[in-house]
CSV table of N, CA, C and O and ligand atoms in Angstrom, one decimal:
chain,number,residue,atom,x,y,z
A,579,UNK,N,0.8,-1.2,0.0
A,579,UNK,CA,-0.1,0.0,0.1
A,579,UNK,C,0.8,1.2,0.1
A,579,UNK,O,1.7,1.3,0.7
A,580,UNK,N,0.6,2.4,-0.8
A,580,UNK,CA,1.2,3.5,-0.6
A,580,UNK,C,1.1,4.1,0.7
A,580,UNK,O,0.3,3.8,1.5
A,581,UNK,N,1.9,5.0,1.1
A,581,UNK,CA,1.8,5.6,2.3
A,581,UNK,C,0.7,6.1,2.8
A,581,UNK,O,0.1,6.9,2.1
A,582,UNK,N,0.3,5.8,4.0
A,582,UNK,CA,-1.0,6.3,4.4
A,582,UNK,C,-0.9,6.5,5.9
A,582,UNK,O,-1.0,5.8,6.9
A,583,UNK,N,-0.5,7.8,6.2
A,583,UNK,CA,-0.2,8.4,7.5
A,583,UNK,C,-1.6,8.9,8.3
A,583,UNK,O,-1.3,9.5,9.1
A,584,UNK,N,-2.6,8.5,7.6
A,584,UNK,CA,-3.7,9.3,8.2
A,584,UNK,C,-4.2,8.4,9.4
A,584,UNK,O,-3.8,7.3,9.6
A,585,UNK,N,-5.2,8.9,10.3
A,585,UNK,CA,-5.6,8.2,11.2
A,585,UNK,C,-6.5,6.8,10.8
A,585,UNK,O,-6.3,5.8,11.5
A,586,UNK,N,-6.9,6.8,9.6
A,586,UNK,CA,-7.4,5.4,9.1
A,586,UNK,C,-6.3,4.5,8.8
A,586,UNK,O,-6.5,3.3,9.0
A,587,UNK,N,-5.3,5.1,8.3
A,587,UNK,CA,-4.1,4.2,8.0
A,587,UNK,C,-3.7,3.4,9.4
A,587,UNK,O,-3.3,2.3,9.5
A,588,UNK,N,-3.7,4.3,10.5
A,588,UNK,CA,-3.3,3.6,11.7
A,588,UNK,C,-4.3,2.5,12.1
A,588,UNK,O,-4.0,1.6,12.7
A,589,UNK,N,-5.6,2.7,12.0
A,589,UNK,CA,-6.6,1.9,12.3
A,589,UNK,C,-6.5,0.5,11.4
A,589,UNK,O,-6.5,-0.6,12.0
A,590,UNK,N,-6.1,0.7,10.2
A,590,UNK,CA,-5.8,-0.4,9.2
A,590,UNK,C,-4.7,-1.2,9.7
A,590,UNK,O,-4.8,-2.4,9.8
A,591,UNK,N,-3.6,-0.5,10.3
A,591,UNK,CA,-2.4,-1.3,10.7
A,591,UNK,C,-2.5,-1.7,12.2
A,591,UNK,O,-1.7,-2.2,12.9
A,592,UNK,N,-3.9,-1.5,12.7
A,592,UNK,CA,-4.2,-1.9,14.3
A,592,UNK,C,-3.1,-1.0,15.1
A,592,UNK,O,-3.0,-1.5,16.0
A,593,UNK,N,-2.6,0.1,14.8
A,593,UNK,CA,-1.8,1.0,15.7
A,593,UNK,C,-2.8,1.8,16.7
A,593,UNK,O,-2.2,2.1,17.6
A,594,UNK,N,-4.0,2.1,16.2
A,594,UNK,CA,-4.8,2.6,17.2
A,594,UNK,C,-6.1,1.7,17.1
A,594,UNK,O,-6.5,1.1,16.1
A,595,UNK,N,-6.9,1.7,18.3
A,595,UNK,CA,-7.9,0.7,18.4
A,595,UNK,C,-9.4,1.4,17.6
A,595,UNK,O,-9.3,2.6,17.5
A,596,UNK,N,-10.0,0.4,17.1
A,596,UNK,CA,-11.4,0.9,16.6
A,596,UNK,C,-12.3,-0.3,16.9
A,596,UNK,O,-11.9,-1.3,16.9
A,597,UNK,N,-13.7,0.0,16.8
A,597,UNK,CA,-14.8,-0.8,17.0
A,597,UNK,C,-14.9,-1.5,15.7
A,597,UNK,O,-15.9,-0.9,14.8
A,598,UNK,N,-14.3,-2.5,15.1
A,598,UNK,CA,-14.3,-2.9,13.8
A,598,UNK,C,-15.6,-3.9,13.9
A,598,UNK,O,-15.9,-4.8,14.6
A,599,UNK,N,-16.4,-3.6,12.8
A,599,UNK,CA,-17.6,-4.4,12.8
A,599,UNK,C,-17.8,-5.3,11.3
A,599,UNK,O,-18.7,-5.9,11.3
A,600,UNK,N,-17.0,-5.0,10.4
A,600,UNK,CA,-16.9,-5.9,9.1
A,600,UNK,C,-15.5,-5.5,8.5
A,600,UNK,O,-14.7,-4.7,8.7
A,601,UNK,N,-15.1,-6.8,8.0
A,601,UNK,CA,-13.9,-7.0,7.5
A,601,UNK,C,-14.0,-7.9,6.3
A,601,UNK,O,-14.6,-9.1,6.5
A,602,UNK,N,-13.4,-7.7,5.0
A,602,UNK,CA,-13.2,-8.6,4.1
A,602,UNK,C,-11.8,-8.4,3.5
A,602,UNK,O,-11.0,-7.5,4.2
A,603,UNK,N,-11.3,-8.9,2.3
A,603,UNK,CA,-10.0,-8.8,1.9
A,603,UNK,C,-9.6,-7.4,1.5
A,603,UNK,O,-8.5,-7.0,1.6
A,604,UNK,N,-10.7,-6.6,1.2
A,604,UNK,CA,-10.3,-5.2,0.7
A,604,UNK,C,-10.9,-4.0,1.8
A,604,UNK,O,-10.5,-3.0,1.5
A,605,UNK,N,-11.9,-4.3,2.4
A,605,UNK,CA,-12.5,-3.2,3.1
A,605,UNK,C,-12.7,-3.6,4.6
A,605,UNK,O,-12.8,-4.7,5.0
A,606,UNK,N,-12.5,-2.5,5.2
A,606,UNK,CA,-12.7,-2.5,6.7
A,606,UNK,C,-13.8,-1.5,7.2
A,606,UNK,O,-14.0,-0.4,6.6
A,607,UNK,N,-14.7,-2.0,7.9
A,607,UNK,CA,-15.8,-1.1,8.5
A,607,UNK,C,-15.6,-1.1,9.9
A,607,UNK,O,-15.4,-2.1,10.6
A,608,UNK,N,-15.8,0.0,10.6
A,608,UNK,CA,-15.6,0.4,12.2
A,608,UNK,C,-16.6,1.4,12.4
A,608,UNK,O,-17.0,2.3,11.6
A,609,UNK,N,-17.2,1.4,13.9
A,609,UNK,CA,-18.0,2.4,14.3
A,609,UNK,C,-17.4,3.9,14.2
A,609,UNK,O,-16.1,4.0,14.6
A,610,UNK,N,-18.0,4.7,13.8
A,610,UNK,CA,-17.6,6.2,13.9
A,610,UNK,C,-17.7,6.4,15.5
A,610,UNK,O,-18.4,6.4,16.3
A,611,UNK,N,-16.4,7.1,15.7
A,611,UNK,CA,-16.3,7.7,17.1
A,611,UNK,C,-17.4,8.7,17.5
A,611,UNK,O,-17.3,8.8,19.0
A,612,UNK,N,-17.6,9.4,16.5
A,612,UNK,CA,-18.8,10.7,17.0
A,612,UNK,C,-20.0,10.4,16.1
A,612,UNK,O,-20.2,11.1,15.3
A,613,UNK,N,-20.7,9.4,16.5
A,613,UNK,CA,-22.1,8.9,15.8
A,613,UNK,C,-23.0,10.1,15.6
A,613,UNK,O,-23.2,10.9,16.4
A,614,UNK,N,-23.3,10.2,14.2
A,614,UNK,CA,-24.4,11.1,13.8
A,614,UNK,C,-25.8,10.7,13.7
A,614,UNK,O,-26.7,11.3,13.1
A,615,UNK,N,-25.8,9.3,14.0
A,615,UNK,CA,-27.1,8.6,14.0
A,615,UNK,C,-27.0,7.4,14.8
A,615,UNK,O,-26.0,7.0,15.3
A,616,UNK,N,-28.1,6.7,15.2
A,616,UNK,CA,-28.0,5.6,16.1
A,616,UNK,C,-26.9,4.5,15.6
A,616,UNK,O,-26.2,3.8,16.5
A,617,UNK,N,-26.9,4.3,14.3
A,617,UNK,CA,-25.9,3.4,13.7
A,617,UNK,C,-25.1,4.2,12.7
A,617,UNK,O,-25.6,5.1,11.8
A,618,UNK,N,-23.7,4.3,12.9
A,618,UNK,CA,-22.8,5.3,12.2
A,618,UNK,C,-21.6,4.4,12.0
A,618,UNK,O,-20.8,4.2,13.0
A,619,UNK,N,-21.3,3.8,10.8
A,619,UNK,CA,-20.2,3.2,10.5
A,619,UNK,C,-19.6,3.5,9.3
A,619,UNK,O,-20.2,4.1,8.5
A,620,UNK,N,-18.1,3.4,9.5
A,620,UNK,CA,-17.1,3.8,8.2
A,620,UNK,C,-16.8,2.8,7.5
A,620,UNK,O,-16.2,1.7,8.3
A,621,UNK,N,-16.7,2.7,6.2
A,621,UNK,CA,-16.3,1.6,5.6
A,621,UNK,C,-15.0,2.4,4.6
A,621,UNK,O,-15.1,3.2,3.9
A,622,UNK,N,-13.9,1.6,4.7
A,622,UNK,CA,-12.6,2.1,4.2
A,622,UNK,C,-12.0,1.1,3.4
A,622,UNK,O,-12.0,-0.1,3.7
A,623,UNK,N,-11.2,1.3,2.3
A,623,UNK,CA,-10.5,0.5,1.6
A,623,UNK,C,-9.1,0.1,2.5
A,623,UNK,O,-8.5,1.1,3.0
A,624,UNK,N,-8.7,-1.0,2.6
A,624,UNK,CA,-7.5,-1.5,3.5
A,624,UNK,C,-6.4,-1.5,2.7
A,624,UNK,O,-5.2,-1.2,3.3
A,625,UNK,N,-6.1,-1.7,1.5
A,625,UNK,CA,-4.9,-2.0,0.7
A,625,UNK,C,-4.4,-0.9,-0.2
A,625,UNK,O,-3.4,-1.0,-0.9
A,626,UNK,N,-5.5,0.1,-0.6
A,626,UNK,CA,-5.2,1.3,-1.3
A,626,UNK,C,-5.4,2.4,-0.6
A,626,UNK,O,-6.3,2.7,0.1
A,627,UNK,N,-4.5,3.4,-0.8
A,627,UNK,CA,-4.5,4.7,-0.1
A,627,UNK,C,-5.1,5.7,-1.2
A,627,UNK,O,-4.2,6.2,-1.9
A,628,UNK,N,-6.2,6.2,-1.0
A,628,UNK,CA,-6.8,7.3,-1.9
A,628,UNK,C,-7.4,8.5,-1.1
A,628,UNK,O,-8.4,8.4,-0.3
A,629,UNK,N,-6.6,9.6,-1.1
A,629,UNK,CA,-7.1,10.6,-0.3
A,629,UNK,C,-8.4,11.3,-0.2
A,629,UNK,O,-9.2,11.5,0.9
A,630,UNK,N,-9.0,11.5,-1.5
A,630,UNK,CA,-10.3,12.0,-1.5
A,630,UNK,C,-10.9,11.2,-2.9
A,630,UNK,O,-10.2,10.6,-3.5
A,631,UNK,N,-12.4,11.4,-2.9
A,631,UNK,CA,-12.9,10.7,-4.1
A,631,UNK,C,-12.4,11.2,-5.4
A,631,UNK,O,-12.4,10.7,-6.3
A,632,UNK,N,-12.0,12.7,-5.2
A,632,UNK,CA,-11.5,13.3,-6.6
A,632,UNK,C,-10.1,12.7,-7.0
A,632,UNK,O,-9.8,12.9,-8.1
A,633,UNK,N,-9.6,12.0,-6.1
A,633,UNK,CA,-8.2,11.3,-6.4
A,633,UNK,C,-8.5,9.9,-7.1
A,633,UNK,O,-7.4,9.2,-7.5
A,634,UNK,N,-9.6,9.4,-7.0
A,634,UNK,CA,-9.8,8.0,-7.5
A,634,UNK,C,-10.1,8.1,-9.0
A,634,UNK,O,-10.1,9.4,-9.7
A,635,UNK,N,-9.5,7.1,-9.6
A,635,UNK,CA,-9.3,6.9,-11.0
A,635,UNK,C,-10.1,5.9,-11.6
A,635,UNK,O,-10.8,4.9,-10.9
A,636,UNK,N,-10.3,5.8,-13.0
A,636,UNK,CA,-11.0,4.6,-13.3
A,636,UNK,C,-10.8,3.1,-12.9
A,636,UNK,O,-11.6,2.3,-12.7
A,637,UNK,N,-9.5,3.0,-12.6
A,637,UNK,CA,-8.8,1.7,-12.1
A,637,UNK,C,-9.4,1.5,-10.7
A,637,UNK,O,-9.1,0.2,-10.2
A,638,UNK,N,-9.9,2.5,-9.9
A,638,UNK,CA,-10.5,2.3,-8.8
A,638,UNK,C,-11.9,1.9,-8.6
A,638,UNK,O,-12.5,1.8,-7.7
A,639,UNK,N,-12.7,1.9,-9.7
A,639,UNK,CA,-14.2,1.7,-10.1
A,639,UNK,C,-14.5,0.5,-9.1
A,639,UNK,O,-15.4,0.3,-8.4
A,640,UNK,N,-13.8,-0.6,-9.4
A,640,UNK,CA,-14.0,-2.0,-8.6
A,640,UNK,C,-14.2,-1.8,-7.1
A,640,UNK,O,-15.0,-2.2,-6.4
A,641,UNK,N,-13.2,-1.1,-6.7
A,641,UNK,CA,-12.9,-0.9,-5.1
A,641,UNK,C,-14.0,-0.1,-4.7
A,641,UNK,O,-14.5,-0.6,-3.7
A,642,UNK,N,-14.3,0.9,-5.4
A,642,UNK,CA,-15.5,1.9,-4.9
A,642,UNK,C,-16.7,1.2,-4.9
A,642,UNK,O,-17.5,1.4,-3.8
A,643,UNK,N,-17.0,0.5,-5.8
A,643,UNK,CA,-18.0,-0.5,-5.8
A,643,UNK,C,-18.2,-1.4,-4.6
A,643,UNK,O,-19.3,-1.6,-4.1
A,644,UNK,N,-16.9,-2.1,-4.3
A,644,UNK,CA,-17.0,-3.0,-3.3
A,644,UNK,C,-17.3,-2.1,-1.9
A,644,UNK,O,-17.6,-2.8,-1.2
A,645,UNK,N,-16.7,-0.9,-1.9
A,645,UNK,CA,-17.0,-0.1,-0.6
A,645,UNK,C,-18.6,0.1,-0.4
A,645,UNK,O,-19.0,-0.2,0.7
A,646,UNK,N,-19.2,0.5,-1.5
A,646,UNK,CA,-20.7,0.6,-1.4
A,646,UNK,C,-21.3,-0.7,-1.0
A,646,UNK,O,-22.2,-0.8,-0.2
A,647,UNK,N,-20.8,-1.9,-1.7
A,647,UNK,CA,-21.6,-3.2,-1.6
A,647,UNK,C,-21.4,-3.7,-0.2
A,647,UNK,O,-21.9,-4.4,0.4
A,648,UNK,N,-20.2,-3.3,0.4
A,648,UNK,CA,-19.7,-3.6,1.8
A,648,UNK,C,-20.7,-3.2,2.8
A,648,UNK,O,-21.3,-3.8,3.7
A,649,UNK,N,-21.1,-1.9,2.6
A,649,UNK,CA,-22.1,-1.1,3.4
A,649,UNK,C,-23.4,-1.7,3.2
A,649,UNK,O,-24.1,-2.0,4.2
A,650,UNK,N,-23.7,-2.2,2.1
A,650,UNK,CA,-25.1,-2.8,1.8
A,650,UNK,C,-25.1,-4.1,2.5
A,650,UNK,O,-26.1,-4.6,3.1
A,651,UNK,N,-24.1,-4.9,2.7
A,651,UNK,CA,-24.0,-6.2,3.2
A,651,UNK,C,-24.3,-6.2,4.5
A,651,UNK,O,-24.8,-6.8,5.2
A,652,UNK,N,-23.3,-5.2,5.2
A,652,UNK,CA,-23.3,-4.9,6.6
A,652,UNK,C,-24.8,-4.5,7.0
A,652,UNK,O,-25.3,-4.9,8.0
A,653,UNK,N,-25.4,-3.6,6.4
A,653,UNK,CA,-26.8,-3.2,6.5
A,653,UNK,C,-27.8,-4.3,6.4
A,653,UNK,O,-28.8,-4.4,7.6
A,654,UNK,N,-27.7,-5.1,5.6
A,654,UNK,CA,-28.4,-6.4,5.5
A,654,UNK,C,-28.2,-7.4,6.8
A,654,UNK,O,-29.1,-7.8,7.4
A,655,UNK,N,-27.0,-7.4,7.3
A,655,UNK,CA,-26.8,-8.4,8.2
A,655,UNK,C,-27.3,-7.9,9.5
A,655,UNK,O,-27.5,-8.5,10.4
A,656,UNK,N,-27.3,-6.3,9.7
A,656,UNK,CA,-27.9,-5.9,10.7
A,656,UNK,C,-29.3,-5.6,10.8
A,656,UNK,O,-29.7,-5.0,11.8
A,657,UNK,N,-30.0,-6.0,9.6
A,657,UNK,CA,-31.5,-5.8,9.6
A,657,UNK,C,-31.9,-4.2,9.3
A,657,UNK,O,-33.0,-4.0,9.8
A,658,UNK,N,-30.9,-3.5,8.8
A,658,UNK,CA,-31.2,-2.1,8.5
A,658,UNK,C,-31.9,-1.8,7.2
A,658,UNK,O,-32.4,-0.7,6.8
A,659,UNK,N,-31.8,-2.7,6.4
A,659,UNK,CA,-32.3,-2.6,5.0
A,659,UNK,C,-33.8,-2.3,4.8
A,659,UNK,O,-34.3,-1.6,4.0
A,660,UNK,N,-34.6,-2.9,5.7
A,660,UNK,CA,-36.1,-2.7,5.6
A,660,UNK,C,-36.4,-1.1,5.9
A,660,UNK,O,-37.2,-0.5,5.0
A,661,UNK,N,-35.8,-0.7,7.1
A,661,UNK,CA,-36.2,0.9,7.3
A,661,UNK,C,-35.5,1.9,6.4
A,661,UNK,O,-35.7,2.8,6.2
A,662,UNK,N,-34.2,1.1,6.1
A,662,UNK,CA,-33.4,2.0,5.1
A,662,UNK,C,-32.2,2.7,5.8
A,662,UNK,O,-32.1,2.6,7.1
A,663,UNK,N,-31.5,3.3,5.0
A,663,UNK,CA,-30.2,3.8,5.7
A,663,UNK,C,-29.7,4.7,4.4
A,663,UNK,O,-30.0,4.9,3.3
A,664,UNK,N,-28.6,5.5,5.0
A,664,UNK,CA,-27.9,6.4,4.1
A,664,UNK,C,-26.4,6.3,3.7
A,664,UNK,O,-25.9,6.0,5.0
A,665,UNK,N,-26.0,6.5,2.6
A,665,UNK,CA,-24.4,6.2,2.7
A,665,UNK,C,-24.0,7.5,2.1
A,665,UNK,O,-24.6,8.1,1.0
A,666,UNK,N,-22.6,8.2,2.3
A,666,UNK,CA,-22.3,9.4,2.1
A,666,UNK,C,-20.9,9.5,2.1
A,666,UNK,O,-20.2,8.8,2.9
A,667,UNK,N,-20.2,10.1,1.0
A,667,UNK,CA,-18.9,10.1,0.9
A,667,UNK,C,-18.5,11.8,0.9
A,667,UNK,O,-18.9,12.5,0.0
A,668,UNK,N,-17.8,12.3,1.9
A,668,UNK,CA,-17.6,13.8,1.8
A,668,UNK,C,-16.3,13.8,1.1
A,668,UNK,O,-15.2,13.1,1.2
A,669,UNK,N,-16.2,14.9,0.1
A,669,UNK,CA,-15.1,15.1,-0.5
A,669,UNK,C,-14.6,16.7,-0.2
A,669,UNK,O,-15.2,17.6,-0.6
A,670,UNK,N,-13.4,16.8,0.4
A,670,UNK,CA,-12.7,17.9,0.9
A,670,UNK,C,-13.6,18.9,1.4
A,670,UNK,O,-14.4,18.4,2.2
A,671,UNK,N,-13.1,20.3,1.3
A,671,UNK,CA,-13.5,21.2,2.5
A,671,UNK,C,-15.0,21.5,2.6
A,671,UNK,O,-15.4,21.5,3.8
A,672,UNK,N,-15.6,21.7,1.3
A,672,UNK,CA,-17.0,22.2,1.6
A,672,UNK,C,-17.9,21.0,2.0
A,672,UNK,O,-19.0,21.3,2.6
A,673,UNK,N,-17.3,19.7,1.9
A,673,UNK,CA,-18.2,18.6,2.4
A,673,UNK,C,-17.9,18.3,3.7
A,673,UNK,O,-18.5,17.3,4.4
A,674,UNK,N,-16.6,19.1,4.3
A,674,UNK,CA,-16.4,18.7,5.7
A,674,UNK,C,-15.4,17.5,6.1
A,674,UNK,O,-15.5,16.9,7.0
A,675,UNK,N,-14.7,17.2,4.8
A,675,UNK,CA,-14.0,16.0,5.1
A,675,UNK,C,-12.7,16.3,6.1
A,675,UNK,O,-12.2,17.3,6.0
A,676,UNK,N,-12.6,15.4,7.0
A,676,UNK,CA,-11.5,15.6,7.8
A,676,UNK,C,-10.5,14.5,7.9
A,676,UNK,O,-9.3,14.7,8.4
A,677,UNK,N,-10.8,13.6,7.3
A,677,UNK,CA,-9.6,12.3,7.1
A,677,UNK,C,-9.6,12.0,5.6
A,677,UNK,O,-10.4,11.7,5.1
A,678,UNK,N,-8.2,12.0,5.4
A,678,UNK,CA,-7.8,12.0,3.9
A,678,UNK,C,-7.6,10.6,3.5
A,678,UNK,O,-6.4,10.6,2.9
A,679,UNK,N,-8.3,9.8,3.8
A,679,UNK,CA,-8.4,8.3,3.3
A,679,UNK,C,-9.8,7.9,3.0
A,679,UNK,O,-10.5,8.0,3.9
A,680,UNK,N,-10.3,8.0,1.8
A,680,UNK,CA,-11.7,7.7,1.4
A,680,UNK,C,-12.5,6.9,2.3
A,680,UNK,O,-11.9,5.9,2.8
A,681,UNK,N,-13.6,7.4,2.7
A,681,UNK,CA,-14.5,6.5,3.8
A,681,UNK,C,-15.9,6.9,3.3
A,681,UNK,O,-16.4,7.9,2.9
A,682,UNK,N,-16.6,5.7,3.5
A,682,UNK,CA,-18.0,5.8,3.2
A,682,UNK,C,-18.9,5.8,4.5
A,682,UNK,O,-18.4,4.9,5.2
A,683,UNK,N,-19.7,6.8,4.9
A,683,UNK,CA,-20.2,6.7,6.1
A,683,UNK,C,-21.7,6.0,5.8
A,683,UNK,O,-22.3,6.2,4.7
A,684,UNK,N,-22.1,5.1,6.6
A,684,UNK,CA,-23.3,4.5,6.8
A,684,UNK,C,-24.0,4.9,8.1
A,684,UNK,O,-23.6,4.8,9.0
A,685,UNK,N,-25.2,5.7,7.6
A,685,UNK,CA,-26.0,6.1,8.6
A,685,UNK,C,-27.4,5.7,8.9
A,685,UNK,O,-28.0,5.3,7.5
A,686,UNK,N,-27.7,5.1,10.0
A,686,UNK,CA,-29.0,4.4,10.0
A,686,UNK,C,-29.6,4.2,11.5
A,686,UNK,O,-28.8,4.9,12.3
A,687,UNK,N,-30.7,3.8,11.5
A,687,UNK,CA,-31.4,3.6,12.9
A,687,UNK,C,-32.4,4.6,13.4
A,687,UNK,O,-33.0,4.6,14.5
A,688,UNK,N,-32.6,5.5,12.6
A,688,UNK,CA,-33.5,6.6,12.8
A,688,UNK,C,-33.8,7.4,11.4
A,688,UNK,O,-33.3,7.2,10.5
A,689,UNK,N,-35.0,8.0,11.4
A,689,UNK,CA,-35.4,8.7,10.2
A,689,UNK,C,-34.5,10.0,10.2
A,689,UNK,O,-34.3,10.9,11.1
A,690,UNK,N,-33.7,10.0,9.0
A,690,UNK,CA,-32.7,11.0,8.9
A,690,UNK,C,-33.3,12.2,8.3
A,690,UNK,O,-34.0,12.4,7.5
A,691,UNK,N,-32.9,13.3,8.7
A,691,UNK,CA,-33.0,14.8,8.1
A,691,UNK,C,-32.6,14.8,6.4
A,691,UNK,O,-31.9,13.7,6.0
A,692,UNK,N,-33.2,15.5,5.7
A,692,UNK,CA,-32.8,15.8,4.4
A,692,UNK,C,-31.2,16.3,4.3
A,692,UNK,O,-30.7,16.4,5.5
A,693,UNK,N,-30.7,16.2,3.2
A,693,UNK,CA,-29.0,16.5,3.0
A,693,UNK,C,-28.9,18.0,3.5
A,693,UNK,O,-29.9,18.9,3.6
A,694,UNK,N,-27.8,18.1,3.9
A,694,UNK,CA,-27.4,19.3,4.3
A,694,UNK,C,-27.3,20.4,3.5
A,694,UNK,O,-27.1,20.2,2.2
A,695,UNK,N,-27.6,21.8,3.8
A,695,UNK,CA,-27.5,22.9,2.9
A,695,UNK,C,-26.7,24.0,3.8
A,695,UNK,O,-26.4,23.8,4.9
A,696,UNK,N,-26.2,24.7,2.8
A,696,UNK,CA,-25.3,25.8,3.5
A,696,UNK,C,-25.8,26.6,4.7
A,696,UNK,O,-26.9,26.7,4.6
B,1549,LIG,P1,-15.3,12.8,7.4
B,1549,LIG,O1,-15.7,14.1,8.1
B,1549,LIG,O2,-16.2,12.5,6.3
B,1549,LIG,O3,-13.7,13.0,7.0
B,1549,LIG,O4,-15.4,11.6,8.4
B,1549,LIG,C1,-14.3,11.5,9.3
B,1549,LIG,C2,-15.0,10.7,10.4
B,1549,LIG,O5,-14.1,9.8,11.2
B,1549,LIG,C3,-15.8,11.5,11.3
B,1549,LIG,O6,-17.1,11.4,11.3
B,1549,LIG,C4,-15.2,11.2,12.8
B,1549,LIG,O7,-16.0,11.4,13.8
B,1549,LIG,C5,-14.6,9.9,12.5
B,1549,LIG,N1,-13.5,9.6,13.3
B,1549,LIG,C6,-12.5,10.4,13.6
B,1549,LIG,N2,-11.7,9.8,14.6
B,1549,LIG,C7,-12.2,8.5,14.5
B,1549,LIG,C8,-11.6,7.3,15.3
B,1549,LIG,N3,-10.5,7.3,15.9
B,1549,LIG,N4,-12.3,6.2,15.2
B,1549,LIG,C9,-13.5,6.2,14.6
B,1549,LIG,N5,-14.0,7.3,13.9
B,1549,LIG,C10,-13.3,8.2,13.9
């Protein structure tokens, strides 16, 4: 993997703890430390470092698809699919991205407000 000095790189390498709830060959899922919904899990690539969605290339298409499908699989496993859930990926400043290793937020467990506005 290319250098990943972000917080999430440390979680991947188990240098700092996280509440891991999903793992496969490519993806790690763990609980967000500051949950914005009753269920708030982050899904990240384990073996490739992509700082933002804008840095992704066509060669990353399969990985990005796996990220979304991992969230859907976890949601089904937890019985969240019936009432539904939201997945979100923040890109850079205006979206409030704070960790520069791409991650998909899964939010569920309550009726969510509409999308954020300025
Ligand atoms: P973003 O704002 O999209 O970059 O999302 C980064 C997320 O990482 C935020 O929702 C934080 O609450 C979360 N976060 C920060 N540190 C940790 C940590 N040590 N373990 C789990 N989640 C974290």
